Amino acid sequence: MKKKTTEKKGHVVAWINKAEWDQVLEYLYSKDCALQKYALHRISAWKGRFAHNTPIAVESTADLVRCQILDRSGKLDADDLVLLYGTALMRFVNLITERQQGKIARPLRRLASNLKIPEWIVNLRHDITHRKLPTLKWCRKGCKFVLEWLQQEYWSRQLGSGLAENWESQSEGEDGEDELQRQEDEFITRQKEIESYKKARELLISFEKEQFQTFEGFLEEDKQASLWPEPSADMSWILAQIKHFALESSEILIDALIEDGFMVPTIEQLVSLSVDNSDADPTAPHLSRVVLRFWLPLLKDLNSQLFIHLLLEKLFVELQQLSEDNQKHRSFYIAGWISEVILCNSNKNEYHYESKIQRKGRLKDKIFMKRIQLRWQQLLAACLNAPCVATPHLLQQILEDMEHPMPLDTRQKLLRLSSIYTQGADLGCDPPMEHSGQPSGIYTLESLHERLRVQSRRQVYMMHPGIVSDSRKALPERTEDFQEHLSPDVLAERAAELRGSPWQVCTDKVQWKNYPLGKVPGQSEDPSCLMVDNFSTIMVFDQQVEMENATQHNTHAGVSMPHRVTTDGLLWTHNDISKLKAGLQLF
Amino acid sequence: MKVQKSLPKTKQTSKRQQCNDKWFKSNRIAKNSDSSNLSPSTAMAKLEHRASNLRKDKPNLKRLKKGAKAVSFRPVKTPAATERTPSRPLTNGGAGGPEQGSDSDESQDWSSFAKSVLHQNGGGESMECQESCVSAKAAPGRIEEEAFVHCAERDYIHNRTVLVMQQGQTLCFRGKCLLSCLYGRVEVHGFTLEEGQQSYPLFSPSSHCPLTVTALGDSPNPSKTKKAGRLEAKAIVRKYLSTETRRRLLSEVDSDSCVILLEPLDTPLTRFLTSFPDLKELFGLSSRDIRESSAMLDTPLSGLGITPLRKTAGGMVMSQTYREALNGLVNACAEELDGCPVILVCGAKNVGKSTFNRHLINTLLNHTASVEYLECDLGQTEFTPSGCLSLSTVREPLLGPPFTHQWAPEHMIFYGQSSCETDLDRYLESLKSLWRLYNRETPIVINTMGWVKGFGFQLLVDIIRLFSISHVVQLSSGDKVMCPQLTPEFLRSSHGWQTHPPVQSALGEDNSGTHPAQRSYTLFRIHSEFEGAGRPGEMRHQRSNEQRDLALLGYFSQLQSPEPGPVRPLHCFTPYQVPHSAVAVGVTHCEVAPTHVLYTANASLVGLCCLNEKVSGRGSPVLLSQTPVCPCVGFGVLRGVDMARGLYFLVTPVAPSILRQVNCLLLGAVTLPNTLLTGQTGILGDPPYVTMDYSFELTGAGKLHVFKGLVRPGQMKNAK
């Protein structure tokens, strides 16, 4: 699950949305200098966002486009331009091959050829770095080529734009075949699945038929319930078949088993088994013994640790889906089966005083005898993920039975919360759990993790109960809580503290939780919506962080560098002026 | 309450006395003001309040339950007793008491005390660093698995654990908890906690060296016999545990054992951090703990959110030189005749500067109410998000890594980048203006950056010269010499970036008049011997960018409400608004076209700064033409820009009373943690600045990547 969330996470980039990216791409490769300039300016803003993470393709493109603009402006001499082009080209070749470089330096030529950059571009770079400077003509040619290369290799492929076209045009043949093959395979597996599912149903139906027959016969004979007859020969054969089937596809078998009409009996089936379920308590689902015994031969036969795990897992998944659909009958039985399975695994010794016969009867109804090691943490998570009226009941069973019980208070809180959430019957103030909260047994790393997880789950649960019902989907009520609601008192207090300053607490009636960072109500999707048409610039000097103690400052010795002067004399130091100049030239 | 007797003047110079008075004054106040707070209660409710306002509310350092204990000269029965002078009670403010009269030479007392503490600590620690230390051999070491059965008991009802530790025993752990000392004294990362003091939050996340709690034993008390001590300790245990659970523990308690109480810790910080999927296990075990299976999982502590570690997990390793330096500095703080010591800590990257700083500050806080801290390292800042230089007054011990104490410093200057190389002058000017604010009445620790070569070294030389450093601590690791030894002699002839040796500068301007002779200083050299010294951390959350993100997340966790409730993502908070024309916007780290500047600013981290100039832009945005050195009061996220109404929306934890002064928003190369943008839930539409489709496979899609130490084929042969 962790993996999924990381996969889902996007990358942080400098453009607001794809529209901004497309606009910049279009402008960069347009013939209009004004548009190209606009794109460069936008990239300057991107660099501010990216800080040190600007993609080198973006940076190289901007540098080269800048050269083109300056070239077309006609304001610079050929020699100036060669230097500009030279730097841009050299940086492009060096940076783009950097990633190809291993521990030991390899010739650029070879690295470039891996990237489909022709040798003459590399030679141009060599000329610029340590030979005679190339002519302007060659520089222009190189620049044009590299820009095209960047468009093809980076811009037009990035963000999915034109990605599909490119692939299709390039490698239609192989990919197409692969695709066909894959589709075929998929189809075959699906077919197989459908077939085995059918088979599973058939097997189960024949099992049911057989059982019904036995049952009817048994009803007629009116014997004691505990003396359910031994399986007939037919039955043995059916069971053997099912067992064999389960070896291969136990998953499909379980899927079929928990369908309506099998482990979840239909009303008609119940009638024919003469089970009256009308007065059953949905908060503490308990399978009627008849239903249990009906399936017992099969379950006993299939019983294995793996099978039980799978069964529980599927049952919980089913329960979770049901909790959304509100099918009472079905969820009652699903929960009942879960409860039954966990009960079988219970190691509680509360049967001290039962008679031998009682004991025998009890053991007879168990699907399996030996306690198996259930995956408690998964169970717990699954149980909390499938909230229904029976959840507190199941939860209590799980909690009491866990290999490494959680602290008593945690258990109680969890139970309490689940009963509040499911609005089931109150479990009474403190469920009568003996003070055996002391952790016992051997701890594994697993159990620690489990504990942590349970704790964090509990926290999450406490904070927004909606989340547990399905932590993967964003439920509507989940976000309800997030919005910060400032009380009128707090608002008034803040307003009072801000009075007289330009700052205010935003009092617009806005559901801020709906607006991600970087978006405000009414903001258009147009990528040019943040452009500043008018602005003013101010010059400020270094501020005295505080005015006192300034005298001590001058006693520091040996300051020979031209450092920022804040006193009289020149207003701007050399530094300031050069900075200003640089700024003016750029824009 | 005992009154401190005036010191016999005959033995001390007046200046000296003044100094010492200063040194102890605040402690005394602390003691008096808090004597009313007798409750040993460590209720969670209090914790919430305190953890959020950890330093705002209390000017004093520690709260004492009762008056300082009187001192006895009864030798303490410990294996280390031979080495220890009768130790003075470590009551932080318990400087008062009979010993003031009897032992008038305070400095001697001071140093002997310092020695005793250090030896003691050393005893416990040296067990772990496997250094041969005679005194330590007999002392009990780290509490191991089977021992927990006897010495710890969990109270399930209040979910807390009482732990009895014998003198010299240590508890090294991962996780987070609230520690209070119920009886005796324990030491954590240099800081001593004593019975009756407030409880302190401890953070030992997987990203850092685990914290260690060391039992120091009870301070000797003449009014009590051994038996009385034992009875008192037992009474305390009884108070905290129910009848059935305490029985075993009571047999362990002796007069010189320590009883500590551990409670779970849940603060807005921990809630906010662990709400991010990647940080869920931040307070869990590190991959190394798991690999070496050094965690003890089945102990009465596990339910509290902490996991004790076995001896195999190192804990902090203090080399001999480390302890000597610490010892020397503590002594210096007591002895310093003219003014308070100015301690500069330097060394290359990853040699343990910041750990040493914390240890030093904690140790000093045992004796003084506050220590000043000047941050000169832009990358790994202690109290602020990175990219900031700051001057802080530290009053609370630092019992966790930087992201757990993002406290607003007294003064801060926004630099905007995590290294200073782009503008060395602005860096030095910023530091100078911070230095001017230092009051020189408390000791100051100056942390420097790990860039100790070339210009970085020159800047270090400048800092030593400009800030009249009295003590230099130079850390190094391995055999590789990263930079020359900063001896006073060496400094006399070395060039800085702005300053030059007096001899040469005399040729130029007249420096002789303005500049007093270069003060000499004491140099402590520490050779770090911990594993991995000098190398960057490789584990999760150890890389510097992860640390930076953690610090920022720690900072923004202040927005979360102190009451337990849903963890709110940043976009859910009601923002502040301010007109475009009322605040200037500046980009510090690159040139951005002015008309496009909002594309950089939107949804970015901004430094909230104050200019003296009035900012008014006639309805349109105001841009800064260059980056000024100006005070910064905190950080915010420019949550959005309303172009139609001309408003900026800002989300910040800075209090409105301070925010009102802000008229400048500075942007830097330190950006918001990506998780804050990618992890936004419950929003309508797609989050801006996030894409699923960016492919890093394509050539040129990645950032500039610099290979250092590329070997030329020719060099390979030469090497052979």
PDB file of N, CA and C in Angstrom, chain A residues 339-407:
ATOM      1  N   SER A 339     -16.576 -14.624  12.566  1.00  0.00           N
ATOM      2  CA  SER A 339     -16.602 -14.851  13.991  1.00  0.00           C
ATOM      3  C   SER A 339     -16.349 -16.323  14.306  1.00  0.00           C
ATOM      4  N   GLU A 340     -16.943 -17.196  13.485  1.00  0.00           N
ATOM      5  CA  GLU A 340     -16.801 -18.623  13.707  1.00  0.00           C
ATOM      6  C   GLU A 340     -15.344 -19.066  13.552  1.00  0.00           C
ATOM      7  N   VAL A 341     -14.747 -18.590  12.497  1.00  0.00           N
ATOM      8  CA  VAL A 341     -13.356 -18.991  12.237  1.00  0.00           C
ATOM      9  C   VAL A 341     -12.450 -18.524  13.364  1.00  0.00           C
ATOM     10  N   ILE A 342     -12.641 -17.268  13.790  1.00  0.00           N
ATOM     11  CA  ILE A 342     -11.783 -16.758  14.856  1.00  0.00           C
ATOM     12  C   ILE A 342     -12.025 -17.530  16.142  1.00  0.00           C
ATOM     13  N   LEU A 343     -13.281 -17.850  16.355  1.00  0.00           N
ATOM     14  CA  LEU A 343     -13.630 -18.608  17.547  1.00  0.00           C
ATOM     15  C   LEU A 343     -12.905 -19.951  17.563  1.00  0.00           C
ATOM     16  N   CYS A 344     -12.817 -20.574  16.386  1.00  0.00           N
ATOM     17  CA  CYS A 344     -12.140 -21.857  16.295  1.00  0.00           C
ATOM     18  C   CYS A 344     -10.683 -21.727  16.730  1.00  0.00           C
ATOM     19  N   ASN A 345     -10.142 -20.569  16.452  1.00  0.00           N
ATOM     20  CA  ASN A 345      -8.732 -20.372  16.721  1.00  0.00           C
ATOM     21  C   ASN A 345      -8.488 -19.929  18.158  1.00  0.00           C
ATOM     22  N   SER A 346      -9.575 -19.640  18.838  1.00  0.00           N
ATOM     23  CA  SER A 346      -9.430 -19.055  20.159  1.00  0.00           C
ATOM     24  C   SER A 346      -8.682 -19.991  21.102  1.00  0.00           C
ATOM     25  N   ASN A 347      -7.819 -19.409  21.899  1.00  0.00           N
ATOM     26  CA  ASN A 347      -7.074 -20.244  22.845  1.00  0.00           C
ATOM     27  C   ASN A 347      -7.574 -20.021  24.258  1.00  0.00           C
ATOM     28  N   LYS A 348      -8.752 -19.451  24.312  1.00  0.00           N
ATOM     29  CA  LYS A 348      -9.244 -19.120  25.648  1.00  0.00           C
ATOM     30  C   LYS A 348      -9.631 -20.385  26.398  1.00  0.00           C
ATOM     31  N   ASN A 349      -9.267 -20.422  27.611  1.00  0.00           N
ATOM     32  CA  ASN A 349      -9.592 -21.594  28.409  1.00  0.00           C
ATOM     33  C   ASN A 349     -10.769 -21.298  29.306  1.00  0.00           C
ATOM     34  N   GLU A 350     -11.868 -21.019  28.700  1.00  0.00           N
ATOM     35  CA  GLU A 350     -13.002 -20.734  29.549  1.00  0.00           C
ATOM     36  C   GLU A 350     -13.935 -21.940  29.631  1.00  0.00           C
ATOM     37  N   TYR A 351     -13.408 -23.041  29.178  1.00  0.00           N
ATOM     38  CA  TYR A 351     -14.267 -24.224  29.154  1.00  0.00           C
ATOM     39  C   TYR A 351     -13.905 -25.211  30.261  1.00  0.00           C
ATOM     40  N   HIS A 352     -13.346 -24.686  31.312  1.00  0.00           N
ATOM     41  CA  HIS A 352     -12.874 -25.577  32.364  1.00  0.00           C
ATOM     42  C   HIS A 352     -13.950 -26.490  32.917  1.00  0.00           C
ATOM     43  N   TYR A 353     -15.123 -25.915  33.012  1.00  0.00           N
ATOM     44  CA  TYR A 353     -16.128 -26.639  33.787  1.00  0.00           C
ATOM     45  C   TYR A 353     -17.105 -27.426  32.943  1.00  0.00           C
ATOM     46  N   GLU A 354     -16.818 -27.517  31.681  1.00  0.00           N
ATOM     47  CA  GLU A 354     -17.787 -28.211  30.835  1.00  0.00           C
ATOM     48  C   GLU A 354     -17.631 -29.734  31.012  1.00  0.00           C
ATOM     49  N   SER A 355     -18.692 -30.367  30.708  1.00  0.00           N
ATOM     50  CA  SER A 355     -18.638 -31.824  30.806  1.00  0.00           C
ATOM     51  C   SER A 355     -17.950 -32.389  29.576  1.00  0.00           C
ATOM     52  N   LYS A 356     -17.629 -33.616  29.627  1.00  0.00           N
ATOM     53  CA  LYS A 356     -16.950 -34.264  28.521  1.00  0.00           C
ATOM     54  C   LYS A 356     -17.793 -34.227  27.265  1.00  0.00           C
ATOM     55  N   ILE A 357     -19.068 -34.445  27.476  1.00  0.00           N
ATOM     56  CA  ILE A 357     -19.950 -34.491  26.306  1.00  0.00           C
ATOM     57  C   ILE A 357     -20.041 -33.121  25.666  1.00  0.00           C
ATOM     58  N   GLN A 358     -20.168 -32.132  26.561  1.00  0.00           N
ATOM     59  CA  GLN A 358     -20.211 -30.762  26.058  1.00  0.00           C
ATOM     60  C   GLN A 358     -18.967 -30.474  25.236  1.00  0.00           C
ATOM     61  N   ARG A 359     -17.874 -30.876  25.791  1.00  0.00           N
ATOM     62  CA  ARG A 359     -16.604 -30.614  25.154  1.00  0.00           C
ATOM     63  C   ARG A 359     -16.549 -31.288  23.787  1.00  0.00           C
ATOM     64  N   LYS A 360     -17.004 -32.480  23.786  1.00  0.00           N
ATOM     65  CA  LYS A 360     -16.986 -33.227  22.545  1.00  0.00           C
ATOM     66  C   LYS A 360     -17.828 -32.516  21.501  1.00  0.00           C
ATOM     67  N   GLY A 361     -19.019 -32.100  21.957  1.00  0.00           N
ATOM     68  CA  GLY A 361     -19.905 -31.412  21.053  1.00  0.00           C
ATOM     69  C   GLY A 361     -19.282 -30.130  20.531  1.00  0.00           C
ATOM     70  N   ARG A 362     -18.612 -29.445  21.426  1.00  0.00           N
ATOM     71  CA  ARG A 362     -18.018 -28.178  21.028  1.00  0.00           C
ATOM     72  C   ARG A 362     -16.920 -28.409  20.000  1.00  0.00           C
ATOM     73  N   LEU A 363     -16.102 -29.397  20.293  1.00  0.00           N
ATOM     74  CA  LEU A 363     -14.977 -29.644  19.401  1.00  0.00           C
ATOM     75  C   LEU A 363     -15.463 -30.117  18.036  1.00  0.00           C
ATOM     76  N   LYS A 364     -16.567 -30.785  18.074  1.00  0.00           N
ATOM     77  CA  LYS A 364     -17.098 -31.314  16.829  1.00  0.00           C
ATOM     78  C   LYS A 364     -17.462 -30.184  15.870  1.00  0.00           C
ATOM     79  N   ASP A 365     -17.912 -29.098  16.453  1.00  0.00           N
ATOM     80  CA  ASP A 365     -18.352 -27.994  15.627  1.00  0.00           C
ATOM     81  C   ASP A 365     -17.218 -27.100  15.174  1.00  0.00           C
ATOM     82  N   LYS A 366     -16.038 -27.480  15.524  1.00  0.00           N
ATOM     83  CA  LYS A 366     -14.921 -26.611  15.141  1.00  0.00           C
ATOM     84  C   LYS A 366     -14.432 -26.973  13.755  1.00  0.00           C
ATOM     85  N   ILE A 367     -14.135 -25.955  12.981  1.00  0.00           N
ATOM     86  CA  ILE A 367     -13.623 -26.183  11.637  1.00  0.00           C
ATOM     87  C   ILE A 367     -12.221 -26.778  11.724  1.00  0.00           C
ATOM     88  N   PHE A 368     -11.478 -26.285  12.675  1.00  0.00           N
ATOM     89  CA  PHE A 368     -10.136 -26.855  12.862  1.00  0.00           C
ATOM     90  C   PHE A 368      -9.815 -26.848  14.345  1.00  0.00           C
ATOM     91  N   MET A 369      -8.909 -27.694  14.736  1.00  0.00           N
ATOM     92  CA  MET A 369      -8.624 -27.882  16.158  1.00  0.00           C
ATOM     93  C   MET A 369      -7.420 -27.087  16.609  1.00  0.00           C
ATOM     94  N   LYS A 370      -6.414 -27.225  15.833  1.00  0.00           N
ATOM     95  CA  LYS A 370      -5.141 -26.652  16.274  1.00  0.00           C
ATOM     96  C   LYS A 370      -5.151 -25.149  16.062  1.00  0.00           C
ATOM     97  N   ARG A 371      -4.663 -24.476  17.013  1.00  0.00           N
ATOM     98  CA  ARG A 371      -4.566 -23.026  16.865  1.00  0.00           C
ATOM     99  C   ARG A 371      -3.557 -22.707  15.763  1.00  0.00           C
ATOM    100  N   ILE A 372      -3.962 -21.859  14.839  1.00  0.00           N
ATOM    101  CA  ILE A 372      -2.995 -21.484  13.805  1.00  0.00           C
ATOM    102  C   ILE A 372      -2.612 -20.023  13.999  1.00  0.00           C
ATOM    103  N   GLN A 373      -1.482 -19.716  13.462  1.00  0.00           N
ATOM    104  CA  GLN A 373      -0.961 -18.357  13.641  1.00  0.00           C
ATOM    105  C   GLN A 373      -1.598 -17.444  12.603  1.00  0.00           C
ATOM    106  N   LEU A 374      -2.567 -16.678  13.029  1.00  0.00           N
ATOM    107  CA  LEU A 374      -3.216 -15.771  12.081  1.00  0.00           C
ATOM    108  C   LEU A 374      -2.374 -14.512  11.930  1.00  0.00           C
ATOM    109  N   ARG A 375      -2.593 -13.854  10.825  1.00  0.00           N
ATOM    110  CA  ARG A 375      -1.875 -12.577  10.626  1.00  0.00           C
ATOM    111  C   ARG A 375      -2.679 -11.488  11.307  1.00  0.00           C
ATOM    112  N   TRP A 376      -2.386 -11.312  12.561  1.00  0.00           N
ATOM    113  CA  TRP A 376      -3.266 -10.490  13.385  1.00  0.00           C
ATOM    114  C   TRP A 376      -3.346  -9.059  12.912  1.00  0.00           C
ATOM    115  N   GLN A 377      -2.213  -8.519  12.521  1.00  0.00           N
ATOM    116  CA  GLN A 377      -2.261  -7.097  12.192  1.00  0.00           C
ATOM    117  C   GLN A 377      -3.092  -6.858  10.945  1.00  0.00           C
ATOM    118  N   GLN A 378      -2.968  -7.812  10.000  1.00  0.00           N
ATOM    119  CA  GLN A 378      -3.780  -7.675   8.799  1.00  0.00           C
ATOM    120  C   GLN A 378      -5.251  -7.822   9.140  1.00  0.00           C
ATOM    121  N   LEU A 379      -5.500  -8.778   9.986  1.00  0.00           N
ATOM    122  CA  LEU A 379      -6.881  -9.001  10.400  1.00  0.00           C
ATOM    123  C   LEU A 379      -7.465  -7.750  11.022  1.00  0.00           C
ATOM    124  N   LEU A 380      -6.678  -7.177  11.906  1.00  0.00           N
ATOM    125  CA  LEU A 380      -7.151  -6.001  12.620  1.00  0.00           C
ATOM    126  C   LEU A 380      -7.445  -4.888  11.634  1.00  0.00           C
ATOM    127  N   ALA A 381      -6.505  -4.712  10.700  1.00  0.00           N
ATOM    128  CA  ALA A 381      -6.693  -3.659   9.706  1.00  0.00           C
ATOM    129  C   ALA A 381      -7.923  -3.953   8.868  1.00  0.00           C
ATOM    130  N   ALA A 382      -8.050  -5.214   8.464  1.00  0.00           N
ATOM    131  CA  ALA A 382      -9.181  -5.586   7.618  1.00  0.00           C
ATOM    132  C   ALA A 382     -10.487  -5.353   8.359  1.00  0.00           C
ATOM    133  N   CYS A 383     -10.458  -5.699   9.634  1.00  0.00           N
ATOM    134  CA  CYS A 383     -11.671  -5.558  10.427  1.00  0.00           C
ATOM    135  C   CYS A 383     -12.072  -4.097  10.537  1.00  0.00           C
ATOM    136  N   LEU A 384     -11.082  -3.233  10.758  1.00  0.00           N
ATOM    137  CA  LEU A 384     -11.397  -1.817  10.896  1.00  0.00           C
ATOM    138  C   LEU A 384     -11.775  -1.212   9.563  1.00  0.00           C
ATOM    139  N   ASN A 385     -11.303  -1.839   8.506  1.00  0.00           N
ATOM    140  CA  ASN A 385     -11.618  -1.318   7.187  1.00  0.00           C
ATOM    141  C   ASN A 385     -13.033  -1.657   6.763  1.00  0.00           C
ATOM    142  N   ALA A 386     -13.622  -2.596   7.451  1.00  0.00           N
ATOM    143  CA  ALA A 386     -14.958  -3.033   7.052  1.00  0.00           C
ATOM    144  C   ALA A 386     -15.952  -2.781   8.175  1.00  0.00           C
ATOM    145  N   PRO A 387     -16.244  -1.533   8.417  1.00  0.00           N
ATOM    146  CA  PRO A 387     -17.118  -1.247   9.559  1.00  0.00           C
ATOM    147  C   PRO A 387     -18.574  -1.653   9.266  1.00  0.00           C
ATOM    148  N   CYS A 388     -19.150  -2.361  10.170  1.00  0.00           N
ATOM    149  CA  CYS A 388     -20.572  -2.689  10.065  1.00  0.00           C
ATOM    150  C   CYS A 388     -21.064  -2.889  11.486  1.00  0.00           C
ATOM    151  N   VAL A 389     -22.293  -3.227  11.637  1.00  0.00           N
ATOM    152  CA  VAL A 389     -22.831  -3.334  12.999  1.00  0.00           C
ATOM    153  C   VAL A 389     -22.087  -4.385  13.803  1.00  0.00           C
ATOM    154  N   ALA A 390     -21.535  -5.355  13.115  1.00  0.00           N
ATOM    155  CA  ALA A 390     -20.895  -6.444  13.848  1.00  0.00           C
ATOM    156  C   ALA A 390     -19.442  -6.145  14.175  1.00  0.00           C
ATOM    157  N   THR A 391     -18.935  -5.020  13.705  1.00  0.00           N
ATOM    158  CA  THR A 391     -17.513  -4.753  13.890  1.00  0.00           C
ATOM    159  C   THR A 391     -17.057  -4.827  15.349  1.00  0.00           C
ATOM    160  N   PRO A 392     -17.770  -4.165  16.266  1.00  0.00           N
ATOM    161  CA  PRO A 392     -17.287  -4.237  17.653  1.00  0.00           C
ATOM    162  C   PRO A 392     -17.156  -5.676  18.145  1.00  0.00           C
ATOM    163  N   HIS A 393     -18.120  -6.494  17.742  1.00  0.00           N
ATOM    164  CA  HIS A 393     -18.092  -7.890  18.154  1.00  0.00           C
ATOM    165  C   HIS A 393     -16.846  -8.582  17.607  1.00  0.00           C
ATOM    166  N   LEU A 394     -16.628  -8.433  16.316  1.00  0.00           N
ATOM    167  CA  LEU A 394     -15.469  -9.072  15.686  1.00  0.00           C
ATOM    168  C   LEU A 394     -14.179  -8.513  16.266  1.00  0.00           C
ATOM    169  N   LEU A 395     -14.184  -7.206  16.444  1.00  0.00           N
ATOM    170  CA  LEU A 395     -12.980  -6.543  16.938  1.00  0.00           C
ATOM    171  C   LEU A 395     -12.600  -7.098  18.299  1.00  0.00           C
ATOM    172  N   GLN A 396     -13.609  -7.258  19.113  1.00  0.00           N
ATOM    173  CA  GLN A 396     -13.325  -7.755  20.446  1.00  0.00           C
ATOM    174  C   GLN A 396     -12.746  -9.163  20.369  1.00  0.00           C
ATOM    175  N   GLN A 397     -13.321  -9.953  19.475  1.00  0.00           N
ATOM    176  CA  GLN A 397     -12.794 -11.309  19.310  1.00  0.00           C
ATOM    177  C   GLN A 397     -11.324 -11.268  18.905  1.00  0.00           C
ATOM    178  N   ILE A 398     -11.056 -10.430  17.939  1.00  0.00           N
ATOM    179  CA  ILE A 398      -9.672 -10.350  17.448  1.00  0.00           C
ATOM    180  C   ILE A 398      -8.750  -9.871  18.552  1.00  0.00           C
ATOM    181  N   LEU A 399      -9.159  -8.796  19.201  1.00  0.00           N
ATOM    182  CA  LEU A 399      -8.302  -8.190  20.218  1.00  0.00           C
ATOM    183  C   LEU A 399      -7.989  -9.163  21.335  1.00  0.00           C
ATOM    184  N   GLU A 400      -9.007  -9.941  21.703  1.00  0.00           N
ATOM    185  CA  GLU A 400      -8.788 -10.846  22.816  1.00  0.00           C
ATOM    186  C   GLU A 400      -7.907 -12.010  22.427  1.00  0.00           C
ATOM    187  N   ASP A 401      -7.925 -12.283  21.164  1.00  0.00           N
ATOM    188  CA  ASP A 401      -7.261 -13.489  20.719  1.00  0.00           C
ATOM    189  C   ASP A 401      -5.865 -13.238  20.172  1.00  0.00           C
ATOM    190  N   MET A 402      -5.504 -11.993  20.065  1.00  0.00           N
ATOM    191  CA  MET A 402      -4.219 -11.677  19.436  1.00  0.00           C
ATOM    192  C   MET A 402      -3.073 -12.338  20.171  1.00  0.00           C
ATOM    193  N   GLU A 403      -2.106 -12.706  19.392  1.00  0.00           N
ATOM    194  CA  GLU A 403      -0.928 -13.361  19.959  1.00  0.00           C
ATOM    195  C   GLU A 403      -0.237 -12.435  20.959  1.00  0.00           C
ATOM    196  N   HIS A 404      -0.124 -11.179  20.551  1.00  0.00           N
ATOM    197  CA  HIS A 404       0.513 -10.197  21.429  1.00  0.00           C
ATOM    198  C   HIS A 404      -0.504  -9.113  21.700  1.00  0.00           C
ATOM    199  N   PRO A 405      -1.242  -9.293  22.767  1.00  0.00           N
ATOM    200  CA  PRO A 405      -2.351  -8.361  22.993  1.00  0.00           C
ATOM    201  C   PRO A 405      -1.859  -6.923  23.168  1.00  0.00           C
ATOM    202  N   MET A 406      -2.664  -6.025  22.751  1.00  0.00           N
ATOM    203  CA  MET A 406      -2.327  -4.622  22.916  1.00  0.00           C
ATOM    204  C   MET A 406      -2.642  -4.232  24.347  1.00  0.00           C
ATOM    205  N   PRO A 407      -2.127  -3.073  24.763  1.00  0.00           N
ATOM    206  CA  PRO A 407      -2.451  -2.628  26.119  1.00  0.00           C
ATOM    207  C   PRO A 407      -3.955  -2.533  26.305  1.00  0.00           C
TER     208      PRO A 407
END
